[in-house]
XYZ file of C-alpha atoms in Angstrom:
584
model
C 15.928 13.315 -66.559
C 14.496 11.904 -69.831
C 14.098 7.736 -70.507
C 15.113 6.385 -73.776
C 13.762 3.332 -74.585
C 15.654 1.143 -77.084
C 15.852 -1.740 -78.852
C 17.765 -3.774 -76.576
C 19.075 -6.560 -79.578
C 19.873 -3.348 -81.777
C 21.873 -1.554 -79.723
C 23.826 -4.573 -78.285
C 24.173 -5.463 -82.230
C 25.677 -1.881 -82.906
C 27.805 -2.240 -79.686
C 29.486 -5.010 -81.529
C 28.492 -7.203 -77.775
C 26.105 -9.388 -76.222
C 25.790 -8.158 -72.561
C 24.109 -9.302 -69.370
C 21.638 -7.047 -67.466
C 24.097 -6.298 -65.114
C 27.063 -5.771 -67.731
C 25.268 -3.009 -69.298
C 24.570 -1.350 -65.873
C 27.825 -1.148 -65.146
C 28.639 -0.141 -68.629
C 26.072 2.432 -68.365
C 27.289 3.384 -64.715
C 30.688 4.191 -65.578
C 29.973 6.375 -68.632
C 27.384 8.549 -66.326
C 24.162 6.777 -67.632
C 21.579 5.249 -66.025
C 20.062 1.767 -67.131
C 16.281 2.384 -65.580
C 14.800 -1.060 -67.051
C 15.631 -4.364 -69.046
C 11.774 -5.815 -70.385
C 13.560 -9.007 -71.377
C 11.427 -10.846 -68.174
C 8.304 -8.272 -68.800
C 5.226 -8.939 -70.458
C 5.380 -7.119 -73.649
C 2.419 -5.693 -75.947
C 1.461 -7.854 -79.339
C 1.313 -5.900 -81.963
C 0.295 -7.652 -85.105
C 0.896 -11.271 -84.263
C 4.362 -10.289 -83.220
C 5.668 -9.380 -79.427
C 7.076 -6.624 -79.207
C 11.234 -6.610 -78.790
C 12.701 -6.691 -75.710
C 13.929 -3.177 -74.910
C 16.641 -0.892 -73.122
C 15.288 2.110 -70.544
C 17.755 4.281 -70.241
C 18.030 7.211 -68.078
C 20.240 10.377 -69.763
C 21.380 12.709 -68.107
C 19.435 16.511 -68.676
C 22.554 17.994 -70.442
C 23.192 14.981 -72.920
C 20.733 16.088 -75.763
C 23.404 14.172 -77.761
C 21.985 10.686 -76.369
C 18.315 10.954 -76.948
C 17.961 8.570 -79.354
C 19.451 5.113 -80.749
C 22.001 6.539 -82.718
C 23.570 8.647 -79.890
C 23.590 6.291 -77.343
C 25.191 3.618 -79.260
C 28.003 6.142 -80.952
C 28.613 7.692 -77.539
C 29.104 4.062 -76.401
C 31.183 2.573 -79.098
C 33.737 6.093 -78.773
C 33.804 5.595 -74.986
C 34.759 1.744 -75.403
C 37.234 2.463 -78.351
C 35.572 0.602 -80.666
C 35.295 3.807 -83.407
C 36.928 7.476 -83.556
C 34.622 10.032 -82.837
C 33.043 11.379 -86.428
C 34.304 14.094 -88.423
C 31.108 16.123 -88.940
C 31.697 17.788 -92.573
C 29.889 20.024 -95.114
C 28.795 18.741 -98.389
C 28.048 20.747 -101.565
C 25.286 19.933 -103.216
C 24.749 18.060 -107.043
C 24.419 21.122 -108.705
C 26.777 23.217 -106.635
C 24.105 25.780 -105.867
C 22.912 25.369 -101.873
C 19.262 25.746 -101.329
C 17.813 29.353 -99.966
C 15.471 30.129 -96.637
C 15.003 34.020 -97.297
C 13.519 35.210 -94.035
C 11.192 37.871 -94.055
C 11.118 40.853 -91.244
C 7.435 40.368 -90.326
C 8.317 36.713 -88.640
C 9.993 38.958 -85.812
C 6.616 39.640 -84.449
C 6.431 35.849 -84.054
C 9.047 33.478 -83.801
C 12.854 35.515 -85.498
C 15.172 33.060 -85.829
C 15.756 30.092 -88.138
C 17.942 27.479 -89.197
C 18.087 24.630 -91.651
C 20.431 21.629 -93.496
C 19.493 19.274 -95.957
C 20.016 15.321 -95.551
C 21.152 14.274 -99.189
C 21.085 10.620 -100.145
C 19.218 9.689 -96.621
C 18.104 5.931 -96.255
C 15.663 5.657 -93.771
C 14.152 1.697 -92.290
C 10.923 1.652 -90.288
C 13.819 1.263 -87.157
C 15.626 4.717 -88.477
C 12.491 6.243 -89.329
C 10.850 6.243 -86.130
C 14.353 7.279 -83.912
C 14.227 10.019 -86.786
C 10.837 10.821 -85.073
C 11.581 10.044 -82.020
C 14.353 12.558 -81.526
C 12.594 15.253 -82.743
C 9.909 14.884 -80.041
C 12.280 14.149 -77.212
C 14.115 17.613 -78.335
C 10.954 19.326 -78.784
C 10.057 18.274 -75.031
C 13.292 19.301 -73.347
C 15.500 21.958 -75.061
C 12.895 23.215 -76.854
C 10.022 23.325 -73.940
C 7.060 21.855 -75.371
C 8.082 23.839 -78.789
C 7.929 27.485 -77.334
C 11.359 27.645 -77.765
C 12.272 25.815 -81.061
C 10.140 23.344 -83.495
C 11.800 21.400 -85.986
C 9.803 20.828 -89.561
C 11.520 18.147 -91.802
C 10.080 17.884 -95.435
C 10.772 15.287 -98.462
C 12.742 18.267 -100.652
C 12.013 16.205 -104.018
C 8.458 17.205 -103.375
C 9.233 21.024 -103.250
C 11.202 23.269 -104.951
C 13.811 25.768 -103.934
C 14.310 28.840 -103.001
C 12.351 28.863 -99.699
C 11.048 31.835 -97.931
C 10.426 32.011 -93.985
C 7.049 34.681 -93.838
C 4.687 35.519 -91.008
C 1.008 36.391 -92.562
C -2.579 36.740 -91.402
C -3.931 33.165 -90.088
C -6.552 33.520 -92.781
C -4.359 33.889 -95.540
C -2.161 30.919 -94.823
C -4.451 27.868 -96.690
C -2.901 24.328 -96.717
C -3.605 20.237 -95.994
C -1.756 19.788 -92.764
C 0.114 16.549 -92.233
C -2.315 13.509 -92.747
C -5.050 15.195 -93.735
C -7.204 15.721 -96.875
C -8.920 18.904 -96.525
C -7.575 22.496 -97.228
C -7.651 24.564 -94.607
C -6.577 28.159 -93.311
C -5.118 29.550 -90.114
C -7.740 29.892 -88.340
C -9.931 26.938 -89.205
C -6.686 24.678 -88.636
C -7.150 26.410 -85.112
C -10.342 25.044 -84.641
C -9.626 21.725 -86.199
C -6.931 20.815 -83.654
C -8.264 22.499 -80.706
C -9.382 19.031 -79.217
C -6.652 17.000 -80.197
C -5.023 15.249 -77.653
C -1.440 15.595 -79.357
C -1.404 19.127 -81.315
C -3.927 20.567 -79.313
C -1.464 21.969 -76.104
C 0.665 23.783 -78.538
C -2.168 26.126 -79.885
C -1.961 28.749 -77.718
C 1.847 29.228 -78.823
C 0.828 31.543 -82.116
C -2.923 31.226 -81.476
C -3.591 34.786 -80.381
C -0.943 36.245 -82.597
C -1.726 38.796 -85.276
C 0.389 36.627 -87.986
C 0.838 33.264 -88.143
C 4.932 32.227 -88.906
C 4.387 29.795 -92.551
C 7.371 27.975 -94.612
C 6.657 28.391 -98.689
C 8.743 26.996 -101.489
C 9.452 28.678 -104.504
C 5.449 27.093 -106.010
C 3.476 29.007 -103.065
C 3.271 25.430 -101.444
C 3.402 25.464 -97.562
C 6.164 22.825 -95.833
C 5.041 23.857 -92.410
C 3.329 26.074 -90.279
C 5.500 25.842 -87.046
C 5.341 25.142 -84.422
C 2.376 23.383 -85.140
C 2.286 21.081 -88.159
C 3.479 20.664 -91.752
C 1.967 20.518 -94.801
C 0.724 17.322 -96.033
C 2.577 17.671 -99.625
C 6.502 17.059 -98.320
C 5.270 14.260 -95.851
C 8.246 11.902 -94.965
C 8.160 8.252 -95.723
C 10.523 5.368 -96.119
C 11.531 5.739 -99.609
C 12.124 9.450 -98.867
C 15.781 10.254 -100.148
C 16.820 13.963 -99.387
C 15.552 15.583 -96.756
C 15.215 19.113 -96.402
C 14.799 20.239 -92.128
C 13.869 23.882 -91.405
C 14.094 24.959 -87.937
C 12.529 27.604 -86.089
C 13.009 29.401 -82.599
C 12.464 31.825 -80.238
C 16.205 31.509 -79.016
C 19.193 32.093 -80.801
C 21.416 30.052 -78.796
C 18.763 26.766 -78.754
C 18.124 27.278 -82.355
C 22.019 25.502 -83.603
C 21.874 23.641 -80.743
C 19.260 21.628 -82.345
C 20.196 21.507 -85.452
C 23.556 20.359 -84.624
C 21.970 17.094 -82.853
C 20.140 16.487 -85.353
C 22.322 16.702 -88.165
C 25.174 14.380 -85.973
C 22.553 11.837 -85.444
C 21.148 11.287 -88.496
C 24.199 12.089 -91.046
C 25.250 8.935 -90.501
C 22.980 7.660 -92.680
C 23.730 9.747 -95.597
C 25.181 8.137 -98.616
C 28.578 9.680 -97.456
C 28.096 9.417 -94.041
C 28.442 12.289 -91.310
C 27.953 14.912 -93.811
C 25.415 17.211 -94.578
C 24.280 20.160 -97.103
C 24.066 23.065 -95.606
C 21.300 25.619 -96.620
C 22.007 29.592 -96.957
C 20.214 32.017 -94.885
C 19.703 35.362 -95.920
C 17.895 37.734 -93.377
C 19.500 41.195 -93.423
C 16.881 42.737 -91.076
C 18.288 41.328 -88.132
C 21.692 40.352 -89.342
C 21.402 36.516 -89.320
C 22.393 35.849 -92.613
C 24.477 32.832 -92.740
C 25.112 29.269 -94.048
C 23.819 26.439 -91.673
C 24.946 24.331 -89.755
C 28.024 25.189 -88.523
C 30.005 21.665 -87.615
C 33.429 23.650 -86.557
C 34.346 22.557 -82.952
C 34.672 24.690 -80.468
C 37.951 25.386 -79.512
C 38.951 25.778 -76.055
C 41.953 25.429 -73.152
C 41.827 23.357 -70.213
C 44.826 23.152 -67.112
C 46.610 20.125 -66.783
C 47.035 21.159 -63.305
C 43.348 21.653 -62.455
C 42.355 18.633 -63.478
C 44.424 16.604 -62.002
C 43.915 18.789 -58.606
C 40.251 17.957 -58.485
C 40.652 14.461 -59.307
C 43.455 13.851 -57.301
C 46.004 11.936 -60.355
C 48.747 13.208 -61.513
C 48.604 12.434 -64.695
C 50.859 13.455 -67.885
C 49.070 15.825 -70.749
C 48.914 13.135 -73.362
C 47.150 10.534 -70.977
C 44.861 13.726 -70.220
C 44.280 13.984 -74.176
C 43.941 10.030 -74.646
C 40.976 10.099 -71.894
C 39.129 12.752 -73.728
C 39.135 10.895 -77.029
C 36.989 8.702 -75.186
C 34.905 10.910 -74.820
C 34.335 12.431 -78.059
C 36.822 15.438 -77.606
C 39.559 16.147 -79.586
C 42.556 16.962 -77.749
C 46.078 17.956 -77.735
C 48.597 19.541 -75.651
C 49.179 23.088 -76.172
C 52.601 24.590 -77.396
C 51.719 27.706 -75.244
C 52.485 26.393 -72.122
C 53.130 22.822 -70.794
C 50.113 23.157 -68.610
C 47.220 23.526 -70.920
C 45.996 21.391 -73.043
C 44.241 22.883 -76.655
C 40.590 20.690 -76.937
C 38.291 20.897 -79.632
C 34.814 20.554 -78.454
C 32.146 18.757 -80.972
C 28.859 20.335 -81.846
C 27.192 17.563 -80.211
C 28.440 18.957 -76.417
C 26.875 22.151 -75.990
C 26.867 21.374 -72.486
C 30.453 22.247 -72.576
C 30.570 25.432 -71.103
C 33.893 25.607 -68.429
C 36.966 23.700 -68.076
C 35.351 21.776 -65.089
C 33.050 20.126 -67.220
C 36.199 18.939 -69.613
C 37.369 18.266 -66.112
C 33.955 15.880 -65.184
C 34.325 13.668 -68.446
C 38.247 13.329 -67.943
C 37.244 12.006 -64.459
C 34.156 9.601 -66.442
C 36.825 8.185 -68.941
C 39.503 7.494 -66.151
C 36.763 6.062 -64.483
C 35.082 6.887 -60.694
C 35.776 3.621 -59.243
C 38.895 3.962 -59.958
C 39.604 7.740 -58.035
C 41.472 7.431 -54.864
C 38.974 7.698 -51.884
C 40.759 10.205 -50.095
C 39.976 13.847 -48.663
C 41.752 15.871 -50.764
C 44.681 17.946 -49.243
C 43.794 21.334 -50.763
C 40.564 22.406 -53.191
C 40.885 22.383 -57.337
C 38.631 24.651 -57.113
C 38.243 28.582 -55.337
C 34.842 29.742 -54.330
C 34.048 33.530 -53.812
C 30.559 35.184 -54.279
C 29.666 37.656 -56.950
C 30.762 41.101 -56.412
C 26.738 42.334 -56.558
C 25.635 39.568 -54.079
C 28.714 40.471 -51.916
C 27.233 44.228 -52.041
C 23.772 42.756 -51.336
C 25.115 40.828 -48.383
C 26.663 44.069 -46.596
C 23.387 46.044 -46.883
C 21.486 43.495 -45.921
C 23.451 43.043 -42.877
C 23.960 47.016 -41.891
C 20.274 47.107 -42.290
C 19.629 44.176 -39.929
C 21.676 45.514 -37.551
C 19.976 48.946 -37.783
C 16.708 47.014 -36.304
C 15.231 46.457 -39.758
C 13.601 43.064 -40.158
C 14.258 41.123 -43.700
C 10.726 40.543 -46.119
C 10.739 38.400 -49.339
C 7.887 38.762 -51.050
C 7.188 37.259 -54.447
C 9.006 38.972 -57.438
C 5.491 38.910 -59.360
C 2.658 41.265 -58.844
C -0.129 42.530 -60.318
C 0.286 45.378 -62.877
C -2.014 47.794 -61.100
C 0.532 47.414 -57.914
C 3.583 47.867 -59.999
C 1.870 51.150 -61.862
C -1.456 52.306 -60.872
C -1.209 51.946 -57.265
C 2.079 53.794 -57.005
C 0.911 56.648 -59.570
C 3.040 55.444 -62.178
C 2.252 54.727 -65.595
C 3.337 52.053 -68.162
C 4.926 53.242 -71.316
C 4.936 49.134 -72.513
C 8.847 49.359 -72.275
C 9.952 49.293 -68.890
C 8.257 45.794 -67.164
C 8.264 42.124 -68.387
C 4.816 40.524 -68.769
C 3.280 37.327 -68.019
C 2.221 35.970 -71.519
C -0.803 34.044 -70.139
C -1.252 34.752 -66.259
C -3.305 32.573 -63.741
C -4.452 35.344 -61.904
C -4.784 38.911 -61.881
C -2.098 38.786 -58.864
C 0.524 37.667 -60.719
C 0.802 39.713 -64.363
C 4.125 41.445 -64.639
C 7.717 41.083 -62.993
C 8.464 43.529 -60.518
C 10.013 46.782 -61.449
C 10.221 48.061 -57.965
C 10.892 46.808 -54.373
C 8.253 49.045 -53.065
C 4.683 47.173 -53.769
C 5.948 44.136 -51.748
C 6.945 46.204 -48.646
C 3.446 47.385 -48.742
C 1.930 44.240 -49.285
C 3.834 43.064 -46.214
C 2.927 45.515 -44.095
C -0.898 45.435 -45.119
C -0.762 42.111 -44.189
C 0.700 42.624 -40.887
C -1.127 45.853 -40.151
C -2.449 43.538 -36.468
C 1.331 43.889 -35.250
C 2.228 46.909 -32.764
C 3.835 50.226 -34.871
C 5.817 51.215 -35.680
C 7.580 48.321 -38.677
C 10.479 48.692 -40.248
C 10.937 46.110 -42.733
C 13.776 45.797 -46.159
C 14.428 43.926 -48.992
C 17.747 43.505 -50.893
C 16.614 41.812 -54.203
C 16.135 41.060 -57.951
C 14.054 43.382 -60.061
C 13.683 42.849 -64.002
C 12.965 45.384 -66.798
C 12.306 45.024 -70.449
C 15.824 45.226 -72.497
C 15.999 44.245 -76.453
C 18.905 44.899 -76.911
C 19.644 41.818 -75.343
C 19.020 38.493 -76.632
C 16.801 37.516 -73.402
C 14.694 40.800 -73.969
C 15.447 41.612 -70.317
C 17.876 42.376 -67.595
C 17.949 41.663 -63.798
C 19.164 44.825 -61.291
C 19.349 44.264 -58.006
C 17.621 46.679 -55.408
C 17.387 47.737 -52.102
C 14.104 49.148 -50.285
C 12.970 49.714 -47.276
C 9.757 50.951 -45.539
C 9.041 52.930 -42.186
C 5.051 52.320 -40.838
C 4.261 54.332 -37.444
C 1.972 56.996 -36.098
C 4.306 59.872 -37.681
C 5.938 59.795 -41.057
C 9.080 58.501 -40.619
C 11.136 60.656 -42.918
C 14.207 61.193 -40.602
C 13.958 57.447 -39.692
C 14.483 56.618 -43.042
C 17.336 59.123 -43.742
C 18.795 57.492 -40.809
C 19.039 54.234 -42.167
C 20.077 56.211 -45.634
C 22.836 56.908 -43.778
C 24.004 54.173 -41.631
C 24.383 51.892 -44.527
C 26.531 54.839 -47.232
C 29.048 55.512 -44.719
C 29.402 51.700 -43.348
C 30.127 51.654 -47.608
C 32.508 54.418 -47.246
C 30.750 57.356 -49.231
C 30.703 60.678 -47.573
C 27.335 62.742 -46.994
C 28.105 65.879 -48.950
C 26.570 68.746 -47.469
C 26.152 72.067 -49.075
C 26.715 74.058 -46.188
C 30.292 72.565 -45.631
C 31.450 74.190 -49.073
C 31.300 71.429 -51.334
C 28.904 71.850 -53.598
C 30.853 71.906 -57.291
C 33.641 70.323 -55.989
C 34.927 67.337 -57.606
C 34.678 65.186 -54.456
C 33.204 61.365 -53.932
C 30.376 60.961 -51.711
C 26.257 61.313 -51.877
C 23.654 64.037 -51.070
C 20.269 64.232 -51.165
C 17.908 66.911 -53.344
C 14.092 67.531 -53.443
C 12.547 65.869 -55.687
C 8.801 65.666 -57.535
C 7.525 62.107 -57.539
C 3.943 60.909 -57.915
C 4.902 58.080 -55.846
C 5.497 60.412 -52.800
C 3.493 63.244 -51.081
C 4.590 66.591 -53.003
C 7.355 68.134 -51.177
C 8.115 65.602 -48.824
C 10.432 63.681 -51.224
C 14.355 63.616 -51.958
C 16.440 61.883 -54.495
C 19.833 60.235 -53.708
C 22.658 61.352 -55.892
C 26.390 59.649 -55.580
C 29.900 60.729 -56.804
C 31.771 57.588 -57.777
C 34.963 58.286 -58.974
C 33.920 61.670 -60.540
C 30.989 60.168 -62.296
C 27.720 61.561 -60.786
C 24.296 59.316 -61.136
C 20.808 59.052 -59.155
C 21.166 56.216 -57.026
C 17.882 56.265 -55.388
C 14.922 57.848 -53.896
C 12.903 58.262 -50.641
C 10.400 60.048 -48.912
C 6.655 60.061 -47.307
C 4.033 58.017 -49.388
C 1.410 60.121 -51.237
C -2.255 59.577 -49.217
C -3.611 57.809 -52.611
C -0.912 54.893 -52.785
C -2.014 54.758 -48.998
C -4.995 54.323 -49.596
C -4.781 51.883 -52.253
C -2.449 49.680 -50.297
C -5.068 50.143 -47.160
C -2.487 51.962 -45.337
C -4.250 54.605 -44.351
């Protein structure tokens, strides 16, 4: 979990409270934080004649992006103790009425697709707001945004540029600018070079470094704000006396992209002229339909049961003491006029750890306070456990198997892409398996498409046992998907593998059909007169796969319900992926 390290007379000054070491622990205990260290006693650094100020660790908790920095830990604080409301987050329109532009061109989908944006108008920034401003940005970068592959956040002083801006990927050596602190002009590629030894930029090269186009930020004059993820321009540089700030935001992931900017617009909006707003910017990218105006600061709305929560906390407590709690902690709540046992709760933008009614359930339990729960075993579960309806599958063939005689395997779902192709006469059309961006080792370069490459690994390796094996998995494989927002989709698989002194074919059919009728599906068999008819079951027909030794190989076909599909296939291994897999 990350450490936040604050200004320990700062934050007791925003609290409104002079504490004791031990009074803020407990504080920080019973709103689910963690005070790590107090340097009061320490010896601290001099820095310029002047010792440093005694300062807060604090330990936050992974989901609580919301309270990596000064400004969230003492808000959080001050709404938990009731000293404040929780903010209104609101949209501003700018001087002029007109909001500023980020036109997003289609190449930056080869690189990094999705951005966001706001402006900060009327900012006022000390050294102590400056640096949290900082601060924040390189704890997120860090954490959400994994050391910037995910997201990287660029903010600029916007009365040094000029609107409309345009989001553009281009050839490293077209791209010429004076990165951040720096005096010389430079292009993609020398930039490259430049940083490749520093200690601080250096380790997020490789992000865009081998990439065909670099992704580059221009204004409306040509002049660069930022080449994310890895610096910005020297020319919109941030200082002190900065006034608006304009923050671009770009990302790999959809999802982490707002998530961001959300947290760092409730942060710092406080510190606009009219505080806990912010301009939004307009973004207009019709190629992959993410035009929009950002941020959005609507809550989430959302429904909780009265009953639940007071069944896994063990109160009994009325909906408006439920809605009172929440307020505490940032929520905005109220019961519903649906039904007297839910309760309508409007989630801020700062929680988007708030997926499921048990964590509105967790914080209701934080603001009613732990130590103050019954300690009792509780008389009957809140809550009603019961496995997915795939692993539930998984678990039944993995049993029937076992109890056929089969022994269990689990090899590693990586592999090399000779075994996942090559070696099983299969070739790669670049749109069927996920691949390692930057493998270790030539073991390890795509995920997995089939179960079959790790049988035969295992039984290579254990070719010194007595014959014959029979060995199965029941597990994950991946393939490429872009249609989805991950790129990719899980299916889970079932294999199994017969090594003896003959070729095992009936052996295998055998266990075929052990585990489709302990599922309840019929073998269909053309001689009993039911081929055509409409009738649920499975049968097998000859089939021509590389994989297998011509001839010697059948595909499964099932009836579900009247809808017919290829469920499978099996049959005796050709003599070349024997022989590649030393089987032979």
């Amino acid at each position: 979990m990350p450490t936040i390290a604050v200004d320990k007379a700062g934050l007791f000054n925003a609290l409104g409270q002079e504490y004791t070491t031990d009074e803020f622990d407990e504080l920080c205990f019973e709103f689910g934080i963690e005070l790590d260290e107090d340097t009061t006693n320490n010896d601290r650094p001099v820095v310029d004649g002047k010792q440093e100020p005694a300062q807060l660790k604090i330990e936050i908790p992974a989901n609580r992006y919301d309270m990596l920095c000064f400004e969230g830990i003492s808000l959080m604080l001050n709404i938990f103790r009731g000293k404040v409301q929780a903010p209104n987050y609101r949209l501003a329109t700018p001087p002029n009425g007109e909001l500023q532009t980020l036109t997003v061109h289609k190449e930056t989908s080869r690189i990094r697709p999705y951005v966001s944006g706001a402006v900060f108008r009327n900012i006022k920034f000390t050294p102590e707001r400056y640096e949290s401003f900082i601060a924040l940005q390189d704890k997120l970068h860090q954490n959400l945004a994994r050391q910037r592959t995910l997201v990287s956040i660029g903010t600029h002083d916007l009365d040094t540029l000029k609107g409309p801006f345009t989001y553009e990927a281009l050839p490293p050596e077209k791209i010429r600018f004076v990165p951040l602190n720096r005096k010389k002009e430079m292009n993609g590629v020398e930039l490259m070079k430049f940083y490749e030894n520093d200690k601080h930029l250096g380790k997020f090269l490789h992000i865009i470094r081998d990439s065909p186009v670099y992704p580059v930020i221009y204004d409306s004059r040509r002049t660069v704000c930022s080449l994310p993820p890895i610096i910005n321009g020297d020319h919109s540089k941030i200082t002190l006396n900065t006034k608006n700030v304009f923050m671009e935001i770009t990302a790999l992931d959809k999802t982490k992209v707002e998530i961001v900017n959300n947290i760092m617009v409730a942060m710092f909006s406080q510190y606009c002229a009219e505080t806990f707003t912010v301009e939004p910017i307009k973004i207009i990218s019709p190629h992959n339909h993410e035009s929009r105006e950002a941020p959005n600061l609507t809550p989430r709305e959302t429904q909780t049961e009265l009953s639940y929560i007071n069944a896994c906390c063990g109160l009994s407590l009325s909906a408006e003491e439920i809605c009172k709690l929440l307020r505490r902690m940032s929520y905005s709540a109220k019961p519903s006029k649906s039904s007297q046992d839910l309760i309508d709760v409007h989630v801020p933008v700062t929680r988007a750890d708030v997926l499921h009614q048990c964590d509105i359930m967790e914080d209701v339990a934080i603001a009613y306070g732990y130590n103050n729960l019954k300690r009792s075993f509780p008389g009957k579960s809140g809550t009603i456990a019961q496995p997915l309806m795939v692993n539930k599958l998984a678990d039944i063939v993995r049993m029937e198997a076992a109890m056929a005689g089969w022994s269990e395997v689990m090899p590693l779902i990586l592999c090399s892409h000779d075994e996942n192709f090559a070696w099983l006469n299969r070739k790669d059309d670049g749109n069927t398996a996920v691949k390692l961006a930057n493998p270790k080792t030539a073991e390890y370069q795509v995920v997995r498409t089939s179960l079959l490459p790790g049988l035969l690994k295992t039984v290579k390796e254990n070719k010194h046992h007595s014959v014959p094996m029979k060995v199965f998995e029941v597990s994950d494989v991946a393939f490429k998907d872009l249609t989805l927002e991950r790129k990719s989709r899980n299916e889970r698989h079932f294999a199994a593998a017969w090594y003896g002194k003959t070729s095992g074919f009936e052996i295998v059919h055998g266990l075929l059909d052990r585990v489709m009728l302990m599922l309840k599906n019929a073998f269909l068999a053309h001689e009993d007169g039911l081929e055509g008819a409409n009738i649920d079951g499975y049968w097998i027909e000859e089939v021509d796969d590389p994989t297998f030794f011509p001839g010697h190989a059948a595909a499964i076909h099932l009836r579900l319900n009247g809808k017919e599909q290829a469920v499978g296939v099996f049959g005796i291994l050709h003599p070349t992926v024997l022989e590649k897999f030393e089987l032979k």
